[in-house]
Short mmCIF file of C-alpha atoms in Angstrom, two decimals:
data_model
loop_
_atom_site.label_atom_id
_atom_site.label_comp_id
_atom_site.label_asym_id
_atom_site.label_seq_id
_atom_site.Cartn_x
_atom_site.Cartn_y
_atom_site.Cartn_z
CA MET T 1 11.34 -23.87 27.51
CA GLY T 2 9.87 -23.26 24.09
CA ARG T 3 12.70 -21.65 22.13
CA LYS T 4 11.19 -21.19 18.69
CA PHE T 5 13.45 -22.55 15.93
CA PHE T 6 15.11 -19.72 13.98
CA VAL T 7 16.48 -19.89 10.44
CA GLY T 8 18.38 -16.93 9.00
CA GLY T 9 19.59 -16.69 5.40
CA ASN T 10 22.61 -14.44 4.93
CA TRP T 11 22.88 -13.58 1.24
CA LYS T 12 26.19 -11.75 1.86
CA CYS T 13 27.47 -9.63 -1.05
CA ASN T 14 25.62 -11.56 -3.76
CA GLY T 15 22.88 -11.04 -6.26
CA THR T 16 21.48 -9.01 -9.11
CA THR T 17 17.91 -7.75 -9.49
CA GLU T 18 17.15 -10.89 -11.52
CA ASP T 19 18.73 -13.24 -8.93
CA VAL T 20 16.76 -11.60 -6.15
CA LYS T 21 13.47 -12.01 -8.05
CA LYS T 22 14.21 -15.73 -8.49
CA ILE T 23 15.09 -16.28 -4.82
CA VAL T 24 11.99 -14.38 -3.66
CA SER T 25 9.68 -16.33 -5.99
CA THR T 26 11.20 -19.64 -4.79
CA LEU T 27 10.60 -18.65 -1.17
CA ASN T 28 7.09 -17.40 -1.91
CA ALA T 29 6.18 -20.68 -3.60
CA GLY T 30 7.82 -22.93 -1.00
CA GLU T 31 5.93 -25.04 1.51
CA LEU T 32 7.11 -23.84 4.90
CA PRO T 33 6.30 -24.94 8.44
CA SER T 34 3.98 -22.53 10.27
CA THR T 35 5.28 -19.49 12.13
CA ASP T 36 4.47 -21.32 15.37
CA VAL T 37 7.22 -23.78 14.48
CA VAL T 38 9.90 -21.59 12.90
CA GLU T 39 10.92 -17.96 12.56
CA VAL T 40 12.53 -17.22 9.19
CA VAL T 41 14.62 -14.13 8.38
CA VAL T 42 16.54 -13.43 5.16
CA SER T 43 19.30 -10.88 4.87
CA PRO T 44 19.82 -9.40 1.40
CA PRO T 45 22.40 -6.70 0.65
CA PHE T 46 21.26 -3.16 1.61
CA VAL T 47 20.39 -2.23 -1.98
CA PHE T 48 17.78 -5.00 -2.21
CA LEU T 49 16.28 -4.74 1.29
CA THR T 50 13.17 -2.74 0.45
CA THR T 51 12.41 -4.77 -2.70
CA VAL T 52 12.71 -8.06 -0.85
CA LYS T 53 10.69 -6.77 2.10
CA SER T 54 7.82 -5.64 -0.15
CA GLU T 55 7.74 -8.72 -2.40
CA LEU T 56 8.39 -11.53 0.08
CA ARG T 57 5.56 -13.43 1.80
CA PRO T 58 4.77 -11.70 5.10
CA GLU T 59 5.80 -14.58 7.37
CA ILE T 60 9.44 -14.26 6.26
CA GLN T 61 11.16 -11.25 7.80
CA VAL T 62 14.19 -9.33 6.55
CA ALA T 63 17.48 -8.39 8.18
CA ALA T 64 20.24 -5.99 7.25
CA GLN T 65 23.76 -7.44 7.20
CA ASN T 66 25.26 -4.64 9.28
CA CYS T 67 24.63 -1.17 10.66
CA TRP T 68 26.62 1.72 12.07
CA VAL T 69 27.67 1.79 15.71
CA LYS T 70 25.87 5.02 16.65
CA LYS T 71 23.52 7.70 15.35
CA GLY T 72 23.93 8.49 11.64
CA GLY T 73 25.67 11.61 10.39
CA ALA T 74 28.99 12.27 8.67
CA PHE T 75 29.81 8.59 8.16
CA THR T 76 30.08 8.12 4.41
CA GLY T 77 29.12 4.66 3.22
CA GLU T 78 27.48 3.61 6.49
CA VAL T 79 23.85 2.78 7.18
CA SER T 80 22.39 3.65 10.58
CA ALA T 81 20.08 1.65 12.83
CA GLU T 82 17.61 4.55 12.63
CA MET T 83 17.41 4.19 8.84
CA LEU T 84 16.70 0.47 9.12
CA ALA T 85 14.02 1.08 11.74
CA ASN T 86 12.52 3.79 9.52
CA LEU T 87 12.29 1.31 6.62
CA GLY T 88 10.58 -1.22 8.88
CA VAL T 89 13.51 -3.65 8.72
CA PRO T 90 13.16 -5.59 11.98
CA TRP T 91 16.50 -7.44 12.19
CA VAL T 92 20.22 -6.82 11.70
CA ILE T 93 23.20 -9.20 11.65
CA LEU T 94 26.14 -7.87 13.68
CA GLY T 95 29.65 -9.14 14.37
CA HIS T 96 29.83 -11.54 11.42
CA SER T 97 33.28 -13.14 11.27
CA GLU T 98 33.87 -11.72 7.79
CA ARG T 99 33.52 -8.21 9.23
CA ARG T 100 35.58 -9.07 12.29
CA ALA T 101 38.38 -10.41 10.08
CA LEU T 102 38.28 -8.16 7.00
CA LEU T 103 37.26 -4.91 8.68
CA GLN T 104 38.92 -5.50 12.05
CA GLU T 105 35.71 -5.14 14.06
CA THR T 106 36.72 -5.82 17.67
CA ASN T 107 34.65 -7.59 20.32
CA GLU T 108 34.04 -4.22 22.01
CA PHE T 109 32.99 -2.53 18.76
CA VAL T 110 30.53 -5.35 18.08
CA GLY T 111 29.18 -5.01 21.64
CA ASP T 112 28.61 -1.28 21.08
CA LYS T 113 26.87 -1.99 17.77
CA VAL T 114 24.53 -4.55 19.32
CA ALA T 115 23.62 -2.18 22.16
CA TYR T 116 22.93 0.72 19.79
CA ALA T 117 20.86 -1.35 17.36
CA LEU T 118 18.73 -2.67 20.25
CA SER T 119 18.27 0.88 21.57
CA GLN T 120 16.74 1.81 18.20
CA GLY T 121 14.23 -1.04 18.34
CA LEU T 122 16.03 -3.50 16.06
CA LYS T 123 16.43 -7.19 16.85
CA VAL T 124 19.94 -8.56 16.49
CA ILE T 125 21.55 -11.73 15.18
CA ALA T 126 24.90 -11.46 16.96
CA CYS T 127 27.70 -13.68 15.63
CA VAL T 128 30.53 -15.36 17.53
CA GLY T 129 33.01 -18.04 16.51
CA GLU T 130 36.59 -19.25 16.58
CA THR T 131 39.22 -19.63 13.85
CA LEU T 132 40.84 -22.96 12.98
CA GLU T 133 44.02 -21.93 14.86
CA GLN T 134 41.99 -21.17 17.98
CA ARG T 135 40.11 -24.47 17.77
CA GLU T 136 43.36 -26.41 17.33
CA ALA T 137 44.86 -24.53 20.30
CA GLY T 138 41.88 -25.65 22.41
CA THR T 139 40.66 -22.09 23.12
CA THR T 140 37.25 -22.26 21.40
CA MET T 141 35.18 -21.69 24.56
CA GLU T 142 37.50 -18.94 25.75
CA VAL T 143 37.14 -17.10 22.42
CA VAL T 144 33.36 -17.36 22.09
CA ALA T 145 32.86 -16.52 25.78
CA ALA T 146 34.95 -13.34 25.38
CA GLN T 147 32.96 -12.37 22.26
CA THR T 148 29.68 -12.97 24.10
CA LYS T 149 30.86 -11.15 27.24
CA ALA T 150 31.70 -8.04 25.17
CA ILE T 151 28.01 -7.95 24.14
CA ALA T 152 26.74 -8.81 27.64
CA ASP T 153 28.78 -5.94 29.09
CA LYS T 154 26.80 -3.45 26.98
CA ILE T 155 23.23 -4.79 27.14
CA SER T 156 20.82 -5.61 29.94
CA CYS T 157 18.14 -7.52 28.03
CA TRP T 158 18.62 -10.51 25.71
CA ASP T 159 14.98 -10.83 24.57
CA ASP T 160 15.70 -9.43 21.11
CA VAL T 161 19.06 -11.13 20.53
CA VAL T 162 19.71 -14.40 18.73
CA LEU T 163 23.28 -15.63 19.20
CA ALA T 164 24.81 -17.25 16.12
CA TYR T 165 27.76 -19.58 16.68
CA GLU T 166 29.74 -19.69 13.45
CA PRO T 167 33.08 -21.49 13.57
CA VAL T 168 35.16 -19.42 11.13
CA TRP T 169 36.84 -22.55 9.74
CA ALA T 170 33.43 -23.88 8.63
CA ILE T 171 32.10 -20.77 6.88
CA GLY T 172 31.94 -21.27 3.13
CA THR T 173 34.63 -23.95 3.29
CA GLY T 174 32.36 -26.98 2.99
CA LYS T 175 33.76 -28.13 6.36
CA VAL T 176 30.98 -28.41 8.89
CA ALA T 177 31.25 -28.66 12.65
CA SER T 178 30.00 -32.15 13.48
CA PRO T 179 26.65 -32.18 15.29
CA GLY T 180 28.62 -33.11 18.42
CA GLN T 181 31.06 -30.20 18.02
CA ALA T 182 28.20 -27.76 17.45
CA GLN T 183 26.23 -29.09 20.44
CA GLU T 184 29.31 -28.88 22.69
CA VAL T 185 29.86 -25.17 21.97
CA HIS T 186 26.15 -24.33 22.14
CA ALA T 187 25.88 -26.10 25.51
CA GLY T 188 29.02 -24.27 26.65
CA LEU T 189 27.51 -20.91 25.66
CA ARG T 190 24.26 -21.75 27.44
CA LYS T 191 26.25 -22.66 30.56
CA TRP T 192 28.12 -19.35 30.24
CA PHE T 193 24.78 -17.50 30.16
CA GLU T 194 23.62 -19.40 33.23
CA GLU T 195 26.78 -18.64 35.20
CA ASN T 196 27.25 -15.03 34.07
CA ILE T 197 23.80 -13.63 33.23
CA SER T 198 20.89 -15.73 34.53
CA ALA T 199 19.24 -19.12 34.29
CA GLU T 200 16.31 -17.47 32.51
CA VAL T 201 18.49 -15.92 29.79
CA ALA T 202 20.28 -19.27 29.41
CA ALA T 203 16.98 -21.08 28.97
CA THR T 204 15.32 -18.62 26.60
CA THR T 205 18.09 -17.22 24.37
CA ARG T 206 18.25 -18.92 21.00
CA ILE T 207 21.71 -20.09 19.97
CA ILE T 208 21.86 -20.93 16.27
CA TYR T 209 24.59 -22.61 14.22
CA GLY T 210 26.20 -21.29 11.06
CA GLY T 211 28.92 -22.81 8.91
CA SER T 212 28.27 -24.72 5.69
CA VAL T 213 24.72 -25.69 6.69
CA SER T 214 23.04 -27.56 3.81
CA GLY T 215 19.96 -29.56 2.96
CA SER T 216 21.91 -32.75 3.65
CA ASN T 217 23.27 -31.96 7.14
CA CYS T 218 20.55 -29.69 8.59
CA LYS T 219 18.33 -32.36 10.14
CA GLU T 220 21.08 -33.98 12.15
CA LEU T 221 22.30 -30.58 13.36
CA ALA T 222 18.74 -29.52 14.23
CA GLY T 223 18.36 -32.63 16.36
CA GLN T 224 20.97 -31.40 18.85
CA GLN T 225 19.49 -30.26 22.14
CA ASP T 226 21.04 -26.79 22.23
CA VAL T 227 20.96 -25.99 18.49
CA ASP T 228 18.00 -23.64 18.09
CA GLY T 229 18.33 -23.02 14.37
CA PHE T 230 20.74 -21.87 11.69
CA LEU T 231 22.36 -18.91 10.05
CA VAL T 232 22.76 -20.12 6.48
CA GLY T 233 25.16 -18.62 3.94
CA GLY T 234 25.53 -19.94 0.39
CA ALA T 235 22.65 -22.41 0.66
CA SER T 236 20.21 -19.56 1.43
CA LEU T 237 20.55 -18.49 -2.22
CA LYS T 238 19.38 -21.91 -3.43
CA PRO T 239 16.08 -23.83 -3.34
CA GLU T 240 17.54 -26.13 -0.64
CA PHE T 241 17.00 -23.24 1.82
CA ILE T 242 13.39 -24.47 1.98
CA ASP T 243 14.64 -27.90 3.14
CA ILE T 244 16.78 -26.23 5.79
CA ILE T 245 13.77 -24.28 7.07
CA LYS T 246 11.83 -27.56 7.24
CA ALA T 247 14.50 -29.00 9.54
CA ALA T 248 12.65 -27.03 12.26
CA GLU T 249 10.13 -29.88 12.26
CA VAL T 250 12.81 -32.15 13.81
CA LYS T 251 12.22 -30.29 17.07
#
Protein backbone atom coordinates (compact mmCIF):
# COMPACT_ATOMS: atom_id res chain seq x y z
CA MET A 1 0.00 0.00 0.00
CA GLY A 2 2.95 2.26 0.59
CA ARG A 3 1.59 5.00 2.85
CA LYS A 4 4.64 7.16 3.50
CA PHE A 5 5.14 7.86 7.21
CA PHE A 6 4.21 11.45 8.08
CA VAL A 7 5.45 13.47 11.06
CA GLY A 8 4.01 16.92 11.74
CA GLY A 9 5.25 19.28 14.44
CA ASN A 10 2.63 21.72 15.71
CA TRP A 11 4.42 24.54 17.52
CA LYS A 12 1.06 26.06 18.57
CA CYS A 13 1.23 29.58 20.05
CA ASN A 14 4.84 29.33 21.20
CA GLY A 15 8.18 30.87 20.46
CA THR A 16 10.27 33.98 20.11
CA THR A 17 12.67 34.82 17.28
CA GLU A 18 15.48 33.31 19.37
CA ASP A 19 13.53 30.11 20.14
CA VAL A 20 12.71 29.66 16.47
CA LYS A 21 16.38 30.03 15.47
CA LYS A 22 17.32 27.32 17.99
CA ILE A 23 14.63 24.90 16.82
CA VAL A 24 15.53 25.45 13.16
CA SER A 25 19.25 24.91 13.79
CA THR A 26 18.50 21.70 15.74
CA LEU A 27 16.39 20.40 12.86
CA ASN A 28 18.96 21.45 10.27
CA ALA A 29 21.73 19.62 12.14
CA GLY A 30 19.68 16.49 12.91
CA GLU A 31 20.19 13.14 11.22
CA LEU A 32 16.87 12.34 9.58
CA PRO A 33 15.65 9.34 7.60
CA SER A 34 15.42 10.02 3.86
CA THR A 35 12.36 11.60 2.27
CA ASP A 36 11.55 8.18 0.79
CA VAL A 37 10.92 6.98 4.34
CA VAL A 38 9.24 9.96 6.00
CA GLU A 39 7.53 13.23 5.16
CA VAL A 40 8.19 15.92 7.78
CA VAL A 41 6.18 19.14 8.18
CA VAL A 42 6.54 21.75 10.94
CA SER A 43 3.90 24.30 11.79
CA PRO A 44 5.16 27.53 13.35
CA PRO A 45 2.89 30.45 14.24
CA PHE A 46 1.96 32.67 11.25
CA VAL A 47 4.50 35.36 12.20
CA PHE A 48 7.41 32.93 11.86
CA LEU A 49 6.27 31.00 8.77
CA THR A 50 8.37 32.77 6.15
CA THR A 51 11.51 32.81 8.34
CA VAL A 52 11.23 29.11 9.09
CA LYS A 53 10.46 28.27 5.47
CA SER A 54 13.54 30.14 4.21
CA GLU A 55 15.98 28.89 6.86
CA LEU A 56 14.90 25.27 7.27
CA ARG A 57 16.51 22.43 5.29
CA PRO A 58 14.49 21.88 2.10
CA GLU A 59 13.30 18.36 2.92
CA ILE A 60 11.25 19.66 5.87
CA GLN A 61 8.09 21.43 4.76
CA VAL A 62 6.04 24.05 6.62
CA ALA A 63 2.37 24.26 7.52
CA ALA A 64 0.17 27.06 8.78
CA GLN A 65 -1.86 26.29 11.90
CA ASN A 66 -5.13 27.57 10.45
CA CYS A 67 -6.65 29.56 7.61
CA TRP A 68 -9.88 31.34 6.82
CA VAL A 69 -12.89 29.46 5.49
CA LYS A 70 -13.22 31.36 2.20
CA LYS A 71 -11.60 34.03 0.04
CA GLY A 72 -9.89 36.82 1.99
CA GLY A 73 -11.39 40.27 2.39
CA ALA A 74 -12.95 42.15 5.30
CA PHE A 75 -12.03 39.52 7.89
CA THR A 76 -9.77 41.29 10.37
CA GLY A 77 -7.23 39.03 12.02
CA GLU A 78 -7.71 36.13 9.60
CA VAL A 79 -5.24 34.66 7.12
CA SER A 80 -6.56 33.29 3.83
CA ALA A 81 -5.61 30.13 1.96
CA GLU A 82 -4.65 32.34 -1.00
CA MET A 83 -2.07 34.16 1.13
CA LEU A 84 -0.53 30.89 2.26
CA ALA A 85 -0.39 29.60 -1.32
CA ASN A 86 1.17 32.91 -2.41
CA LEU A 87 3.91 32.49 0.22
CA GLY A 88 4.58 28.96 -1.00
CA VAL A 89 3.36 27.39 2.25
CA PRO A 90 2.25 23.91 1.13
CA TRP A 91 0.32 22.66 4.18
CA VAL A 92 -2.27 23.86 6.70
CA ILE A 93 -3.61 22.27 9.90
CA LEU A 94 -7.40 22.54 10.16
CA GLY A 95 -9.94 21.50 12.78
CA HIS A 96 -7.49 21.23 15.67
CA SER A 97 -9.36 20.39 18.88
CA GLU A 98 -8.12 23.59 20.53
CA ARG A 99 -9.89 25.60 17.83
CA ARG A 100 -12.97 23.40 17.95
CA ALA A 101 -13.19 23.86 21.74
CA LEU A 102 -11.97 27.43 22.30
CA LEU A 103 -13.32 29.03 19.12
CA GLN A 104 -16.39 26.82 18.67
CA GLU A 105 -15.42 25.63 15.20
CA THR A 106 -18.14 23.14 14.22
CA ASN A 107 -17.69 19.96 12.18
CA GLU A 108 -19.39 21.70 9.22
CA PHE A 109 -17.19 24.79 9.49
CA VAL A 110 -14.08 22.60 9.53
CA GLY A 111 -15.40 20.71 6.48
CA ASP A 112 -15.86 24.01 4.62
CA LYS A 113 -12.35 25.11 5.60
CA VAL A 114 -10.78 21.89 4.36
CA ALA A 115 -12.63 22.12 1.04
CA TYR A 116 -11.63 25.75 0.50
CA ALA A 117 -7.97 25.20 1.41
CA LEU A 118 -7.78 22.25 -1.02
CA SER A 119 -9.41 24.36 -3.75
CA GLN A 120 -6.54 26.85 -3.37
CA GLY A 121 -3.90 24.16 -3.82
CA LEU A 122 -2.99 23.65 -0.16
CA LYS A 123 -2.57 20.22 1.43
CA VAL A 124 -4.44 19.70 4.69
CA ILE A 125 -3.76 18.03 8.02
CA ALA A 126 -7.36 17.62 9.20
CA CYS A 127 -7.84 16.86 12.91
CA VAL A 128 -10.49 14.73 14.59
CA GLY A 129 -10.78 13.39 18.13
CA GLU A 130 -13.01 12.76 21.12
CA THR A 131 -13.11 14.29 24.61
CA LEU A 132 -12.66 12.24 27.78
CA GLU A 133 -16.44 12.37 28.43
CA GLN A 134 -17.13 11.00 24.95
CA ARG A 135 -14.58 8.21 25.35
CA GLU A 136 -16.02 7.24 28.74
CA ALA A 137 -19.53 7.26 27.23
CA GLY A 138 -18.31 4.83 24.56
CA THR A 139 -19.03 7.20 21.64
CA THR A 140 -15.46 7.65 20.34
CA MET A 141 -16.08 6.10 16.90
CA GLU A 142 -19.38 7.93 16.52
CA VAL A 143 -17.68 11.27 17.24
CA VAL A 144 -14.67 10.84 14.96
CA ALA A 145 -16.84 9.38 12.18
CA ALA A 146 -19.13 12.44 12.33
CA GLN A 147 -16.11 14.77 12.22
CA THR A 148 -14.68 12.87 9.25
CA LYS A 149 -18.04 12.72 7.45
CA ALA A 150 -18.39 16.53 7.69
CA ILE A 151 -15.14 16.77 5.69
CA ALA A 152 -16.08 13.94 3.30
CA ASP A 153 -19.37 15.70 2.53
CA LYS A 154 -17.46 18.70 1.16
CA ILE A 155 -14.55 17.12 -0.74
CA SER A 156 -14.26 14.60 -3.55
CA CYS A 157 -10.53 13.83 -3.42
CA TRP A 158 -8.49 12.75 -0.38
CA ASP A 159 -5.07 12.72 -2.09
CA ASP A 160 -3.92 15.90 -0.35
CA VAL A 161 -5.43 15.22 3.08
CA VAL A 162 -3.74 13.63 6.07
CA LEU A 163 -6.20 12.76 8.84
CA ALA A 164 -4.89 13.34 12.36
CA TYR A 165 -6.60 11.45 15.18
CA GLU A 166 -6.02 13.41 18.37
CA PRO A 167 -7.91 12.25 21.45
CA VAL A 168 -8.59 15.54 23.23
CA TRP A 169 -7.93 13.96 26.64
CA ALA A 170 -4.36 13.12 25.56
CA ILE A 171 -3.34 16.50 24.13
CA GLY A 172 -0.77 18.20 26.33
CA THR A 173 -1.93 16.21 29.36
CA GLY A 174 0.87 13.66 29.41
CA LYS A 175 -1.83 10.97 29.06
CA VAL A 176 -1.28 9.00 25.88
CA ALA A 177 -3.69 6.70 24.12
CA SER A 178 -2.17 3.24 24.46
CA PRO A 179 -0.85 1.82 21.18
CA GLY A 180 -3.88 -0.49 21.24
CA GLN A 181 -6.34 2.38 21.75
CA ALA A 182 -4.73 4.38 18.94
CA GLN A 183 -4.71 1.39 16.58
CA GLU A 184 -8.37 0.63 17.34
CA VAL A 185 -9.54 4.13 16.35
CA HIS A 186 -7.23 4.31 13.31
CA ALA A 187 -8.52 0.92 12.11
CA GLY A 188 -12.09 2.13 12.76
CA LEU A 189 -11.49 5.26 10.68
CA ARG A 190 -9.96 3.21 7.86
CA LYS A 191 -13.00 0.92 7.94
CA TRP A 192 -15.24 4.02 7.82
CA PHE A 193 -13.39 5.20 4.70
CA GLU A 194 -13.81 1.78 3.11
CA GLU A 195 -17.54 1.64 3.82
CA ASN A 196 -18.36 5.28 3.06
CA ILE A 197 -15.81 6.52 0.49
CA SER A 198 -13.83 3.74 -1.22
CA ALA A 199 -11.39 0.93 -0.60
CA GLU A 200 -8.73 2.95 -2.41
CA VAL A 201 -9.13 6.00 -0.15
CA ALA A 202 -9.10 3.68 2.87
CA ALA A 203 -5.87 2.08 1.72
CA THR A 204 -4.02 5.25 0.72
CA THR A 205 -5.11 7.96 3.19
CA ARG A 206 -2.60 8.49 5.97
CA ILE A 207 -4.09 8.51 9.47
CA ILE A 208 -1.66 9.92 12.01
CA TYR A 209 -1.83 10.02 15.81
CA GLY A 210 -1.47 13.06 18.03
CA GLY A 211 -1.63 13.34 21.81
CA SER A 212 1.43 13.53 24.05
CA VAL A 213 3.70 11.77 21.53
CA SER A 214 7.27 11.68 22.86
CA GLY A 215 10.66 10.18 22.17
CA SER A 216 9.87 7.41 24.64
CA ASN A 217 6.51 6.23 23.26
CA CYS A 218 6.84 6.97 19.53
CA LYS A 219 8.36 3.66 18.41
CA GLU A 220 5.67 1.50 19.96
CA LEU A 221 2.94 3.73 18.51
CA ALA A 222 4.63 3.71 15.08
CA GLY A 223 4.61 -0.08 15.13
CA GLN A 224 0.81 -0.18 14.96
CA GLN A 225 -0.51 -1.29 11.58
CA ASP A 226 -2.81 1.68 10.94
CA VAL A 227 -0.73 4.43 12.57
CA ASP A 228 0.89 6.25 9.65
CA GLY A 229 2.73 8.90 11.64
CA PHE A 230 2.26 11.62 14.22
CA LEU A 231 1.13 15.15 14.82
CA VAL A 232 3.42 16.22 17.65
CA GLY A 233 2.76 19.16 19.98
CA GLY A 234 5.10 20.12 22.82
CA ALA A 235 7.81 17.63 21.88
CA SER A 236 8.17 19.26 18.43
CA LEU A 237 9.81 22.23 20.17
CA LYS A 238 12.51 19.98 21.67
CA PRO A 239 15.45 18.00 20.27
CA GLU A 240 13.50 14.75 20.87
CA PHE A 241 11.44 15.67 17.77
CA ILE A 242 14.35 14.17 15.80
CA ASP A 243 13.85 10.84 17.64
CA ILE A 244 10.14 10.96 16.85
CA ILE A 245 10.89 11.49 13.15
CA LYS A 246 13.26 8.50 13.29
CA ALA A 247 10.39 6.32 14.53
CA ALA A 248 9.42 6.18 10.83
CA GLU A 249 12.16 3.57 10.46
CA VAL A 250 10.03 1.14 12.51
CA LYS A 251 7.85 0.76 9.42
